[in-house]
PDB file of C-alpha atoms in Angstrom:
ATOM      1  CA  MET A  15     -12.351   9.864  14.823  1.00 83.00           C
ATOM      2  CA  VAL A  16     -12.259  13.655  14.774  1.00 85.00           C
ATOM      3  CA  ASN A  17     -14.011  15.616  17.547  1.00 89.00           C
ATOM      4  CA  GLY A  18     -15.835  12.450  18.538  1.00 87.00           C
ATOM      5  CA  LYS A  19     -17.186  11.795  15.087  1.00 86.00           C
ATOM      6  CA  LEU A  20     -16.289   8.937  12.775  1.00 88.00           C
ATOM      7  CA  ARG A  21     -14.341   9.724   9.668  1.00 92.00           C
ATOM      8  CA  ARG A  22     -15.924   8.571   6.409  1.00 94.00           C
ATOM      9  CA  ALA A  23     -12.868   6.369   5.790  1.00 95.00           C
ATOM     10  CA  ALA A  24     -13.609   4.469   9.034  1.00 95.00           C
ATOM     11  CA  ILE A  25     -17.182   3.853   7.906  1.00 95.00           C
ATOM     12  CA  ILE A  26     -16.088   2.667   4.446  1.00 96.00           C
ATOM     13  CA  LEU A  27     -13.458   0.254   5.729  1.00 96.00           C
ATOM     14  CA  LEU A  28     -14.540  -0.812   9.192  1.00 95.00           C
ATOM     15  CA  ASP A  29     -18.150  -0.002  10.052  1.00 93.00           C
ATOM     16  CA  LYS A  30     -20.932  -2.585  10.353  1.00 91.00           C
ATOM     17  CA  MET A  31     -22.856  -3.873   7.368  1.00 87.00           C
ATOM     18  CA  PHE A  32     -25.562  -1.482   6.138  1.00 83.00           C
ATOM     19  CA  SER A  33     -24.004   1.420   8.006  1.00 89.00           C
ATOM     20  CA  ASP A  34     -23.246   3.019   4.650  1.00 89.00           C
ATOM     21  CA  SER A  35     -26.467   5.023   5.198  1.00 90.00           C
ATOM     22  CA  LYS A  36     -24.305   7.273   7.359  1.00 91.00           C
ATOM     23  CA  LEU A  37     -22.514   8.327   4.169  1.00 93.00           C
ATOM     24  CA  CYS A  38     -25.682   9.509   2.325  1.00 92.00           C
ATOM     25  CA  PRO A  39     -25.916  10.845  -0.328  1.00 93.00           C
ATOM     26  CA  ALA A  40     -22.540   9.203  -1.131  1.00 94.00           C
ATOM     27  CA  VAL A  41     -22.645   5.559  -2.323  1.00 95.00           C
ATOM     28  CA  ALA A  42     -20.198   2.967  -1.011  1.00 96.00           C
ATOM     29  CA  GLU A  43     -21.008  -0.142  -2.953  1.00 96.00           C
ATOM     30  CA  VAL A  44     -19.324  -2.605  -5.286  1.00 98.00           C
ATOM     31  CA  THR A  45     -21.368  -4.621  -7.795  1.00 98.00           C
ATOM     32  CA  TRP A  46     -19.955  -7.900  -9.158  1.00 98.00           C
ATOM     33  CA  THR A  47     -21.580  -9.101 -12.380  1.00 98.00           C
ATOM     34  CA  LEU A  48     -20.931 -12.308 -14.312  1.00 98.00           C
ATOM     35  CA  ARG A  49     -21.579 -12.210 -18.069  1.00 98.00           C
ATOM     36  CA  ASP A  50     -21.357 -14.840 -20.786  1.00 97.00           C
ATOM     37  CA  SER A  51     -19.875 -14.543 -24.281  1.00 95.00           C
ATOM     38  CA  LYS A  52     -23.077 -12.895 -25.525  1.00 96.00           C
ATOM     39  CA  GLN A  53     -22.858 -10.285 -22.757  1.00 96.00           C
ATOM     40  CA  GLU A  54     -25.952 -11.730 -21.028  1.00 98.00           C
ATOM     41  CA  VAL A  55     -25.953 -11.365 -17.232  1.00 98.00           C
ATOM     42  CA  ILE A  56     -25.664 -14.787 -15.580  1.00 98.00           C
ATOM     43  CA  ASP A  57     -25.273 -13.703 -11.961  1.00 98.00           C
ATOM     44  CA  TYR A  58     -24.645 -10.578  -9.885  1.00 98.00           C
ATOM     45  CA  GLU A  59     -24.316  -9.420  -6.281  1.00 98.00           C
ATOM     46  CA  HIS A  60     -23.993  -6.071  -4.492  1.00 97.00           C
ATOM     47  CA  PHE A  61     -21.411  -5.602  -1.727  1.00 97.00           C
ATOM     48  CA  SER A  62     -21.222  -2.795   0.799  1.00 95.00           C
ATOM     49  CA  VAL A  63     -19.162  -1.873   3.850  1.00 96.00           C
ATOM     50  CA  PRO A  64     -16.982  -2.891   5.616  1.00 96.00           C
ATOM     51  CA  PHE A  65     -14.770  -3.049   2.562  1.00 97.00           C
ATOM     52  CA  ILE A  66     -11.859  -4.457   4.568  1.00 96.00           C
ATOM     53  CA  LEU A  67     -13.916  -7.683   4.727  1.00 96.00           C
ATOM     54  CA  THR A  68     -16.142  -7.563   1.661  1.00 96.00           C
ATOM     55  CA  VAL A  69     -13.224  -7.207  -0.756  1.00 96.00           C
ATOM     56  CA  TYR A  70     -12.387 -10.838   0.039  1.00 96.00           C
ATOM     57  CA  GLU A  71     -15.932 -11.905  -0.711  1.00 97.00           C
ATOM     58  CA  ILE A  72     -15.875  -9.966  -4.001  1.00 97.00           C
ATOM     59  CA  LEU A  73     -12.572 -11.474  -5.140  1.00 96.00           C
ATOM     60  CA  ALA A  74     -13.799 -14.952  -4.159  1.00 97.00           C
ATOM     61  CA  LYS A  75     -16.574 -14.523  -6.768  1.00 97.00           C
ATOM     62  CA  ILE A  76     -14.034 -14.400  -9.613  1.00 97.00           C
ATOM     63  CA  HIS A  77     -13.660 -17.679 -11.514  1.00 96.00           C
ATOM     64  CA  ASN A  78      -9.874 -17.806 -11.516  1.00 96.00           C
ATOM     65  CA  LEU A  79      -9.232 -20.960 -13.526  1.00 94.00           C
ATOM     66  CA  THR A  80      -5.952 -22.908 -13.627  1.00 93.00           C
ATOM     67  CA  LEU A  81      -4.316 -22.759 -17.055  1.00 90.00           C
ATOM     68  CA  ARG A  82      -2.107 -25.645 -18.218  1.00 84.00           C
ATOM     69  CA  GLU A  83       0.401 -25.403 -21.030  1.00 77.00           C
ATOM     70  CA  MET A  84       2.547 -28.218 -22.344  1.00 61.00           C
ATOM     71  CA  PRO A  85       5.997 -26.806 -23.253  1.00 63.00           C
ATOM     72  CA  GLY A  86       8.317 -28.600 -25.661  1.00 55.00           C
ATOM     73  CA  GLY A  87      10.793 -31.128 -24.354  1.00 54.00           C
ATOM     74  CA  THR A  88       8.897 -32.214 -21.213  1.00 56.00           C
ATOM     75  CA  LEU A  89       5.900 -34.294 -20.201  1.00 57.00           C
ATOM     76  CA  PHE A  90       5.004 -31.930 -17.329  1.00 59.00           C
ATOM     77  CA  PRO A  91       2.703 -28.952 -18.039  1.00 69.00           C
ATOM     78  CA  HIS A  92       3.238 -25.429 -16.852  1.00 82.00           C
ATOM     79  CA  THR A  93       0.397 -24.264 -14.625  1.00 88.00           C
ATOM     80  CA  MET A  94      -0.731 -20.822 -13.523  1.00 91.00           C
ATOM     81  CA  LYS A  95      -3.897 -19.036 -12.560  1.00 95.00           C
ATOM     82  CA  GLN A  96      -5.863 -17.222 -15.177  1.00 96.00           C
ATOM     83  CA  TYR A  97      -5.539 -13.970 -13.218  1.00 97.00           C
ATOM     84  CA  ASP A  98      -2.620 -12.841 -11.089  1.00 96.00           C
ATOM     85  CA  ASP A  99      -3.709 -12.416  -7.448  1.00 96.00           C
ATOM     86  CA  TYR A 100      -1.843  -9.115  -6.982  1.00 96.00           C
ATOM     87  CA  THR A 101      -3.267  -7.609 -10.155  1.00 97.00           C
ATOM     88  CA  ILE A 102      -6.944  -8.333  -9.478  1.00 97.00           C
ATOM     89  CA  ARG A 103      -6.607  -7.170  -5.893  1.00 97.00           C
ATOM     90  CA  GLU A 104      -4.726  -3.977  -6.837  1.00 96.00           C
ATOM     91  CA  ALA A 105      -7.320  -3.057  -9.455  1.00 97.00           C
ATOM     92  CA  LEU A 106     -10.225  -3.396  -6.982  1.00 98.00           C
ATOM     93  CA  HIS A 107      -8.372  -1.583  -4.184  1.00 97.00           C
ATOM     94  CA  ASN A 108      -7.555   1.231  -6.613  1.00 95.00           C
ATOM     95  CA  CYS A 109     -11.230   1.602  -7.419  1.00 97.00           C
ATOM     96  CA  ILE A 110     -12.093   1.849  -3.746  1.00 97.00           C
ATOM     97  CA  VAL A 111      -9.417   4.317  -2.754  1.00 96.00           C
ATOM     98  CA  HIS A 112      -9.787   6.555  -5.841  1.00 95.00           C
ATOM     99  CA  GLU A 113     -13.585   6.533  -6.196  1.00 97.00           C
ATOM    100  CA  ASP A 114     -15.170   9.959  -6.079  1.00 97.00           C
ATOM    101  CA  TYR A 115     -17.897   9.135  -3.615  1.00 96.00           C
ATOM    102  CA  THR A 116     -19.594  12.484  -4.118  1.00 93.00           C
ATOM    103  CA  LEU A 117     -20.663  11.255  -7.602  1.00 96.00           C
ATOM    104  CA  GLN A 118     -22.991   8.712  -5.953  1.00 95.00           C
ATOM    105  CA  GLN A 119     -21.900   5.865  -8.258  1.00 96.00           C
ATOM    106  CA  ARG A 120     -21.278   2.200  -7.649  1.00 97.00           C
ATOM    107  CA  ILE A 121     -17.940   0.590  -8.312  1.00 98.00           C
ATOM    108  CA  ASN A 122     -18.372  -2.091 -10.977  1.00 98.00           C
ATOM    109  CA  LEU A 123     -16.479  -5.364 -11.381  1.00 98.00           C
ATOM    110  CA  VAL A 124     -17.722  -7.271 -14.425  1.00 98.00           C
ATOM    111  CA  GLU A 125     -16.418 -10.779 -15.072  1.00 98.00           C
ATOM    112  CA  ASN A 126     -16.424 -11.635 -18.738  1.00 98.00           C
ATOM    113  CA  PRO A 127     -15.058 -14.731 -20.571  1.00 96.00           C
ATOM    114  CA  GLY A 128     -11.321 -13.938 -20.780  1.00 95.00           C
ATOM    115  CA  PHE A 129     -11.196 -10.578 -19.013  1.00 98.00           C
ATOM    116  CA  LEU A 130     -12.250  -8.619 -15.946  1.00 98.00           C
ATOM    117  CA  TYR A 131     -13.676  -5.079 -16.264  1.00 98.00           C
ATOM    118  CA  TYR A 132     -13.331  -2.638 -13.345  1.00 98.00           C
ATOM    119  CA  ALA A 133     -14.880   0.821 -13.350  1.00 98.00           C
ATOM    120  CA  ASN A 134     -15.170   3.631 -10.810  1.00 98.00           C
ATOM    121  CA  GLY A 135     -16.310   7.237 -10.800  1.00 97.00           C
ATOM    122  CA  GLY A 136     -13.750  10.039 -10.679  1.00 97.00           C
ATOM    123  CA  THR A 137     -10.996  11.614 -12.742  1.00 96.00           C
ATOM    124  CA  PHE A 138      -7.713   9.808 -13.246  1.00 95.00           C
ATOM    125  CA  ILE A 139      -5.441  11.671 -10.887  1.00 91.00           C
ATOM    126  CA  PRO A 140      -2.128  11.097 -12.820  1.00 91.00           C
ATOM    127  CA  GLY A 141      -3.875  12.586 -15.872  1.00 91.00           C
ATOM    128  CA  THR A 142      -2.737   9.978 -18.378  1.00 92.00           C
ATOM    129  CA  LEU A 143      -1.643   6.321 -18.256  1.00 94.00           C
ATOM    130  CA  GLU A 144       1.777   7.378 -19.532  1.00 93.00           C
ATOM    131  CA  ASN A 145       2.213   9.665 -16.503  1.00 91.00           C
ATOM    132  CA  ALA A 146       1.247   6.806 -14.154  1.00 91.00           C
ATOM    133  CA  LEU A 147       3.811   4.435 -15.795  1.00 92.00           C
ATOM    134  CA  GLU A 148       6.637   6.927 -16.083  1.00 88.00           C
ATOM    135  CA  THR A 149       6.366   8.684 -12.692  1.00 77.00           C
ATOM    136  CA  GLN A 150       9.683   8.853 -10.837  1.00 72.00           C
ATOM    137  CA  GLY A 151       8.265   9.409  -7.353  1.00 73.00           C
ATOM    138  CA  PRO A 152       5.242   9.034  -5.110  1.00 75.00           C
ATOM    139  CA  GLN A 153       1.941  10.594  -6.136  1.00 77.00           C
ATOM    140  CA  ARG A 154       1.583  14.097  -4.675  1.00 79.00           C
ATOM    141  CA  PHE A 155      -2.175  14.258  -4.388  1.00 82.00           C
ATOM    142  CA  PHE A 156      -4.874  11.822  -3.223  1.00 88.00           C
ATOM    143  CA  ARG A 157      -8.590  12.372  -3.609  1.00 92.00           C
ATOM    144  CA  ASN A 158      -9.425  10.493  -0.424  1.00 94.00           C
ATOM    145  CA  ALA A 159      -6.338  11.177   1.703  1.00 92.00           C
ATOM    146  CA  CYS A 160      -7.620   9.676   4.964  1.00 94.00           C
ATOM    147  CA  LEU A 161      -8.998   6.537   3.240  1.00 96.00           C
ATOM    148  CA  CYS A 162      -5.723   6.158   1.371  1.00 94.00           C
ATOM    149  CA  LYS A 163      -3.709   6.410   4.604  1.00 92.00           C
ATOM    150  CA  ALA A 164      -5.893   3.825   6.290  1.00 94.00           C
ATOM    151  CA  MET A 165      -5.631   1.379   3.397  1.00 95.00           C
ATOM    152  CA  VAL A 166      -1.855   1.743   3.464  1.00 93.00           C
ATOM    153  CA  HIS A 167      -1.815   0.784   7.163  1.00 93.00           C
ATOM    154  CA  PHE A 168      -3.894  -2.331   6.325  1.00 94.00           C
ATOM    155  CA  ASN A 169      -1.443  -3.215   3.491  1.00 92.00           C
ATOM    156  CA  MET A 170      -4.219  -2.915   0.905  1.00 94.00           C
ATOM    157  CA  ILE A 171      -2.295  -0.384  -1.237  1.00 91.00           C
ATOM    158  CA  ASP A 172       0.946   1.548  -1.269  1.00 84.00           C
ATOM    159  CA  THR A 173       1.503   5.263  -1.968  1.00 75.00           C
ATOM    160  CA  VAL A 174       4.728   5.173  -3.964  1.00 76.00           C
ATOM    161  CA  SER A 175       2.990   4.918  -7.381  1.00 75.00           C
ATOM    162  CA  ARG A 176       4.138   1.438  -8.247  1.00 86.00           C
ATOM    163  CA  GLY A 177       0.769  -0.346  -8.349  1.00 92.00           C
ATOM    164  CA  ILE A 178      -0.231   0.298 -11.968  1.00 94.00           C
ATOM    165  CA  LYS A 179       3.246  -0.334 -13.278  1.00 94.00           C
ATOM    166  CA  LYS A 180       3.440  -3.589 -11.389  1.00 95.00           C
ATOM    167  CA  MET A 181       0.158  -4.699 -12.884  1.00 97.00           C
ATOM    168  CA  PHE A 182       1.627  -4.142 -16.345  1.00 97.00           C
ATOM    169  CA  THR A 183       4.873  -5.892 -15.404  1.00 96.00           C
ATOM    170  CA  ASN A 184       3.009  -8.908 -14.022  1.00 96.00           C
ATOM    171  CA  GLN A 185       1.047  -9.274 -17.253  1.00 97.00           C
ATOM    172  CA  MET A 186       4.276  -8.977 -19.303  1.00 96.00           C
ATOM    173  CA  GLU A 187       5.965 -11.706 -17.241  1.00 95.00           C
ATOM    174  CA  ARG A 188       2.908 -13.944 -17.715  1.00 94.00           C
ATOM    175  CA  ARG A 189       3.008 -13.182 -21.465  1.00 94.00           C
ATOM    176  CA  PHE A 190      -0.563 -11.974 -21.304  1.00 96.00           C
ATOM    177  CA  PRO A 191      -2.055  -8.878 -22.953  1.00 97.00           C
ATOM    178  CA  MET A 192      -1.524  -5.625 -21.153  1.00 98.00           C
ATOM    179  CA  PRO A 193      -4.314  -3.940 -19.111  1.00 98.00           C
ATOM    180  CA  ASP A 194      -6.517  -1.605 -21.121  1.00 98.00           C
ATOM    181  CA  TYR A 195      -7.330   1.709 -19.403  1.00 97.00           C
ATOM    182  CA  GLU A 196     -10.323   3.773 -20.448  1.00 97.00           C
ATOM    183  CA  ILE A 197      -9.934   7.260 -18.976  1.00 97.00           C
ATOM    184  CA  ASP A 198     -12.586   9.953 -19.442  1.00 96.00           C
ATOM    185  CA  ASN A 199     -11.772  12.870 -17.222  1.00 93.00           C
ATOM    186  CA  GLU A 200     -14.626  14.939 -18.608  1.00 93.00           C
ATOM    187  CA  LYS A 201     -17.251  12.358 -17.685  1.00 95.00           C
ATOM    188  CA  LYS A 202     -15.238  11.457 -14.587  1.00 96.00           C
ATOM    189  CA  GLU A 203     -14.962   7.748 -15.333  1.00 97.00           C
ATOM    190  CA  VAL A 204     -12.018   5.402 -15.100  1.00 98.00           C
ATOM    191  CA  ALA A 205     -12.088   1.748 -16.199  1.00 98.00           C
ATOM    192  CA  VAL A 206      -9.552  -1.001 -16.767  1.00 98.00           C
ATOM    193  CA  ARG A 207      -9.633  -4.424 -18.442  1.00 98.00           C
ATOM    194  CA  ILE A 208      -7.472  -7.223 -17.016  1.00 98.00           C
ATOM    195  CA  TYR A 209      -6.986 -10.065 -19.485  1.00 98.00           C
ATOM    196  CA  GLY A 210      -6.927 -13.691 -18.448  1.00 96.00           C
ATOM    197  CA  ASN A 211      -6.068 -15.290 -21.782  1.00 93.00           C
ATOM    198  CA  ALA A 212      -4.081 -14.708 -24.925  1.00 93.00           C
ATOM    199  CA  ILE A 213      -5.388 -12.621 -27.820  1.00 94.00           C
ATOM    200  CA  ASN A 214      -2.674 -13.190 -30.457  1.00 93.00           C
ATOM    201  CA  GLU A 215      -0.498 -16.331 -30.448  1.00 91.00           C
ATOM    202  CA  ARG A 216       2.332 -14.387 -32.110  1.00 93.00           C
ATOM    203  CA  TYR A 217       2.497 -11.872 -29.246  1.00 95.00           C
ATOM    204  CA  THR A 218       2.555 -14.638 -26.652  1.00 92.00           C
ATOM    205  CA  LYS A 219       5.280 -16.594 -28.512  1.00 91.00           C
ATOM    206  CA  LEU A 220       7.382 -13.490 -29.052  1.00 93.00           C
ATOM    207  CA  LEU A 221       7.387 -12.620 -25.322  1.00 93.00           C
ATOM    208  CA  LYS A 222       8.299 -16.241 -24.497  1.00 90.00           C
ATOM    209  CA  GLU A 223      11.243 -16.376 -26.916  1.00 88.00           C
ATOM    210  CA  ASN A 224      12.590 -12.795 -26.424  1.00 91.00           C
ATOM    211  CA  ASN A 225      13.390 -11.989 -22.809  1.00 89.00           C
ATOM    212  CA  THR A 226      15.192  -8.736 -23.688  1.00 93.00           C
ATOM    213  CA  LEU A 227      12.026  -6.754 -24.437  1.00 95.00           C
ATOM    214  CA  THR A 228      11.368  -3.789 -22.186  1.00 96.00           C
ATOM    215  CA  LEU A 229       7.971  -2.981 -20.650  1.00 96.00           C
ATOM    216  CA  HIS A 230       7.610  -0.024 -23.034  1.00 96.00           C
ATOM    217  CA  GLU A 231       8.286  -2.321 -26.066  1.00 96.00           C
ATOM    218  CA  CYS A 232       5.775  -4.882 -24.827  1.00 97.00           C
ATOM    219  CA  ILE A 233       3.161  -2.170 -24.411  1.00 97.00           C
ATOM    220  CA  SER A 234       3.739  -1.128 -28.027  1.00 97.00           C
ATOM    221  CA  LEU A 235       3.548  -4.723 -29.252  1.00 97.00           C
ATOM    222  CA  ASP A 236       0.386  -5.216 -27.226  1.00 98.00           C
ATOM    223  CA  ALA A 237      -1.189  -2.188 -28.884  1.00 97.00           C
ATOM    224  CA  ILE A 238      -0.386  -3.661 -32.299  1.00 96.00           C
ATOM    225  CA  GLN A 239      -1.918  -7.037 -31.503  1.00 96.00           C
ATOM    226  CA  LYS A 240      -5.090  -5.191 -30.506  1.00 96.00           C
ATOM    227  CA  GLY A 241      -5.121  -3.167 -33.730  1.00 94.00           C
ATOM    228  CA  HIS A 242      -4.297   0.171 -32.024  1.00 95.00           C
ATOM    229  CA  ARG A 243      -1.988   2.820 -33.478  1.00 93.00           C
ATOM    230  CA  ILE A 244       1.417   3.458 -31.928  1.00 95.00           C
ATOM    231  CA  ASP A 245       3.936   6.261 -32.231  1.00 93.00           C
ATOM    232  CA  GLU A 246       5.551   6.056 -35.664  1.00 94.00           C
ATOM    233  CA  GLU A 247       9.085   6.371 -34.193  1.00 94.00           C
ATOM    234  CA  ASN A 248       8.421   3.302 -32.045  1.00 94.00           C
ATOM    235  CA  ALA A 249       6.944   1.479 -34.998  1.00 95.00           C
ATOM    236  CA  GLN A 250      10.027   2.124 -37.148  1.00 94.00           C
ATOM    237  CA  ASP A 251      12.264   0.816 -34.412  1.00 95.00           C
ATOM    238  CA  LEU A 252      10.190  -2.384 -34.105  1.00 95.00           C
ATOM    239  CA  LEU A 253      10.220  -2.783 -37.904  1.00 94.00           C
ATOM    240  CA  LYS A 254      14.005  -2.545 -38.104  1.00 93.00           C
ATOM    241  CA  ARG A 255      14.373  -5.209 -35.421  1.00 92.00           C
ATOM    242  CA  GLY A 256      11.997  -7.552 -37.260  1.00 92.00           C
ATOM    243  CA  LEU A 257       9.423  -7.581 -34.460  1.00 94.00           C
ATOM    244  CA  ILE A 258       6.561  -6.261 -36.570  1.00 94.00           C
ATOM    245  CA  GLU A 259       5.771  -6.080 -40.255  1.00 92.00           C
ATOM    246  CA  GLY A 260       3.428  -4.300 -42.620  1.00 91.00           C
ATOM    247  CA  GLU A 261       2.747  -0.665 -43.397  1.00 89.00           C
ATOM    248  CA  ALA A 262       1.340   2.150 -41.232  1.00 88.00           C
ATOM    249  CA  PRO A 263      -1.087   2.011 -39.661  1.00 87.00           C
ATOM    250  CA  ASN A 264      -1.763  -1.703 -40.310  1.00 89.00           C
ATOM    251  CA  TYR A 265       1.194  -3.293 -38.589  1.00 94.00           C
ATOM    252  CA  THR A 266       1.151  -6.858 -37.375  1.00 94.00           C
ATOM    253  CA  ILE A 267       3.484  -8.763 -35.049  1.00 94.00           C
ATOM    254  CA  SER A 268       6.112 -10.681 -37.030  1.00 86.00           C
ATOM    255  CA  ILE A 269       7.225 -13.428 -34.735  1.00 62.00           C
ATOM    256  CA  SER A 270       8.204 -15.693 -37.665  1.00 60.00           C
ATOM    257  CA  ILE A 271      10.611 -13.232 -39.320  1.00 45.00           C
ATOM    258  CA  GLY A 272      12.242 -12.489 -36.007  1.00 45.00           C
ATOM    259  CA  VAL A 273      12.997 -16.172 -35.490  1.00 47.00           C
ATOM    260  CA  ALA A 274      13.994 -16.567 -39.149  1.00 45.00           C
ATOM    261  CA  LYS A 275      16.575 -13.800 -39.012  1.00 48.00           C
ATOM    262  CA  ALA A 276      18.033 -15.143 -35.781  1.00 46.00           C
ATOM    263  CA  SER A 277      18.451 -18.626 -37.281  1.00 43.00           C
ATOM    264  CA  LYS A 278      19.322 -17.530 -40.848  1.00 45.00           C
ATOM    265  CA  GLN A 279      16.264 -19.248 -42.253  1.00 45.00           C
ATOM    266  CA  LEU A 280      14.776 -16.410 -44.305  1.00 46.00           C
ATOM    267  CA  PRO A 281      14.138 -18.657 -47.383  1.00 52.00           C
ATOM    268  CA  GLY A 282      11.998 -20.912 -45.242  1.00 49.00           C
ATOM    269  CA  TYR A 283      10.159 -17.912 -43.846  1.00 48.00           C
ATOM    270  CA  THR A 284       9.427 -16.622 -47.359  1.00 51.00           C
ATOM    271  CA  LYS A 285       8.133 -20.047 -48.376  1.00 52.00           C
ATOM    272  CA  ALA A 286       5.906 -20.361 -45.352  1.00 46.00           C
ATOM    273  CA  ASN A 287       4.537 -16.757 -45.436  1.00 52.00           C
ATOM    274  CA  GLY A 288       4.380 -16.164 -49.171  1.00 53.00           C
ATOM    275  CA  LEU A 289       5.721 -13.356 -51.307  1.00 54.00           C
ATOM    276  CA  GLU A 290       4.813  -9.694 -51.083  1.00 59.00           C
ATOM    277  CA  LYS A 291       1.725  -8.591 -52.990  1.00 65.00           C
ATOM    278  CA  GLU A 292       3.741  -6.392 -55.390  1.00 65.00           C
ATOM    279  CA  LYS A 293       6.050  -9.281 -56.308  1.00 59.00           C
ATOM    280  CA  LEU A 294       3.080 -11.592 -56.889  1.00 65.00           C
ATOM    281  CA  LYS A 295       1.489  -8.923 -59.100  1.00 71.00           C
ATOM    282  CA  GLN A 296       4.728  -8.692 -61.186  1.00 65.00           C
ATOM    283  CA  MET A 297       4.896 -12.460 -61.580  1.00 63.00           C
ATOM    284  CA  VAL A 298       1.254 -12.669 -62.751  1.00 71.00           C
ATOM    285  CA  LEU A 299       1.770  -9.890 -65.300  1.00 71.00           C
ATOM    286  CA  GLN A 300       4.939 -11.617 -66.592  1.00 63.00           C
ATOM    287  CA  LEU A 301       3.099 -14.938 -67.019  1.00 66.00           C
ATOM    288  CA  LEU A 302       0.277 -13.198 -68.905  1.00 72.00           C
ATOM    289  CA  LYS A 303       2.765 -11.443 -71.200  1.00 61.00           C
ATOM    290  CA  HIS A 304       4.510 -14.741 -72.059  1.00 55.00           C
ATOM    291  CA  ALA A 305       1.151 -16.352 -72.717  1.00 63.00           C
ATOM    292  CA  GLY A 306       0.328 -13.637 -75.225  1.00 59.00           C
ATOM    293  CA  ILE A 307      -2.731 -12.384 -73.287  1.00 59.00           C
TER     294      ILE A 307
END
């Protein structure tokens, strides 16, 4: 309290249900939506203050299935949850603490088959995702300083700028696709997708068999599996190491050739993957010439 009046942070985190009217015209609300593969809404629910309690109700709505994988050489499957607990909590808490409540927008959590979509109003304070991942120290500015401090005391977040990087690291260790951030500082919108299943089997297998990859390299490989462009210098490095193949900008992950080089089985790789288009063209032309056509 300040001068006998409640701070807005206290209302958002701790006040009674429906007391968000004290924040008008600001909106303190999270909407959870469940969609099917056709993007049809199956179910939804609105949640309001106190967020210190309702965040548990929101997260309980997520269908966090148990995944089972049968590795080679054993009869016992590996099991893990579809979504990492830390990651889905961190993403929601980030939306709450960094929401620009003056924009009068709801926070959205949309559950789709295979991924979760979070969105909140406000600019992305680090500016770019690269800044957030490469920062060497705590963030210097917070939009909602009092709310941020309160959430730190309740162990909901930290203020040393490790949350986003840890979300990426967790996905890397689980061999899942990296989070996708959509940042529009002009429209004041920030969104993130958290994936709960594999997109490309080659990417998943590569991360399983190569434990020397850095987070930066995994982010580049993830961009390639999603059909996004990457810096050409990074691409050339990945090409030389046999991790990707193809020509710019249409690179693909080359898990097979990486394994083939390591085990000196390049002839087998060529047989399984076929010859290059130019070589096939030359062979066809040569056959036509010999046939007198």
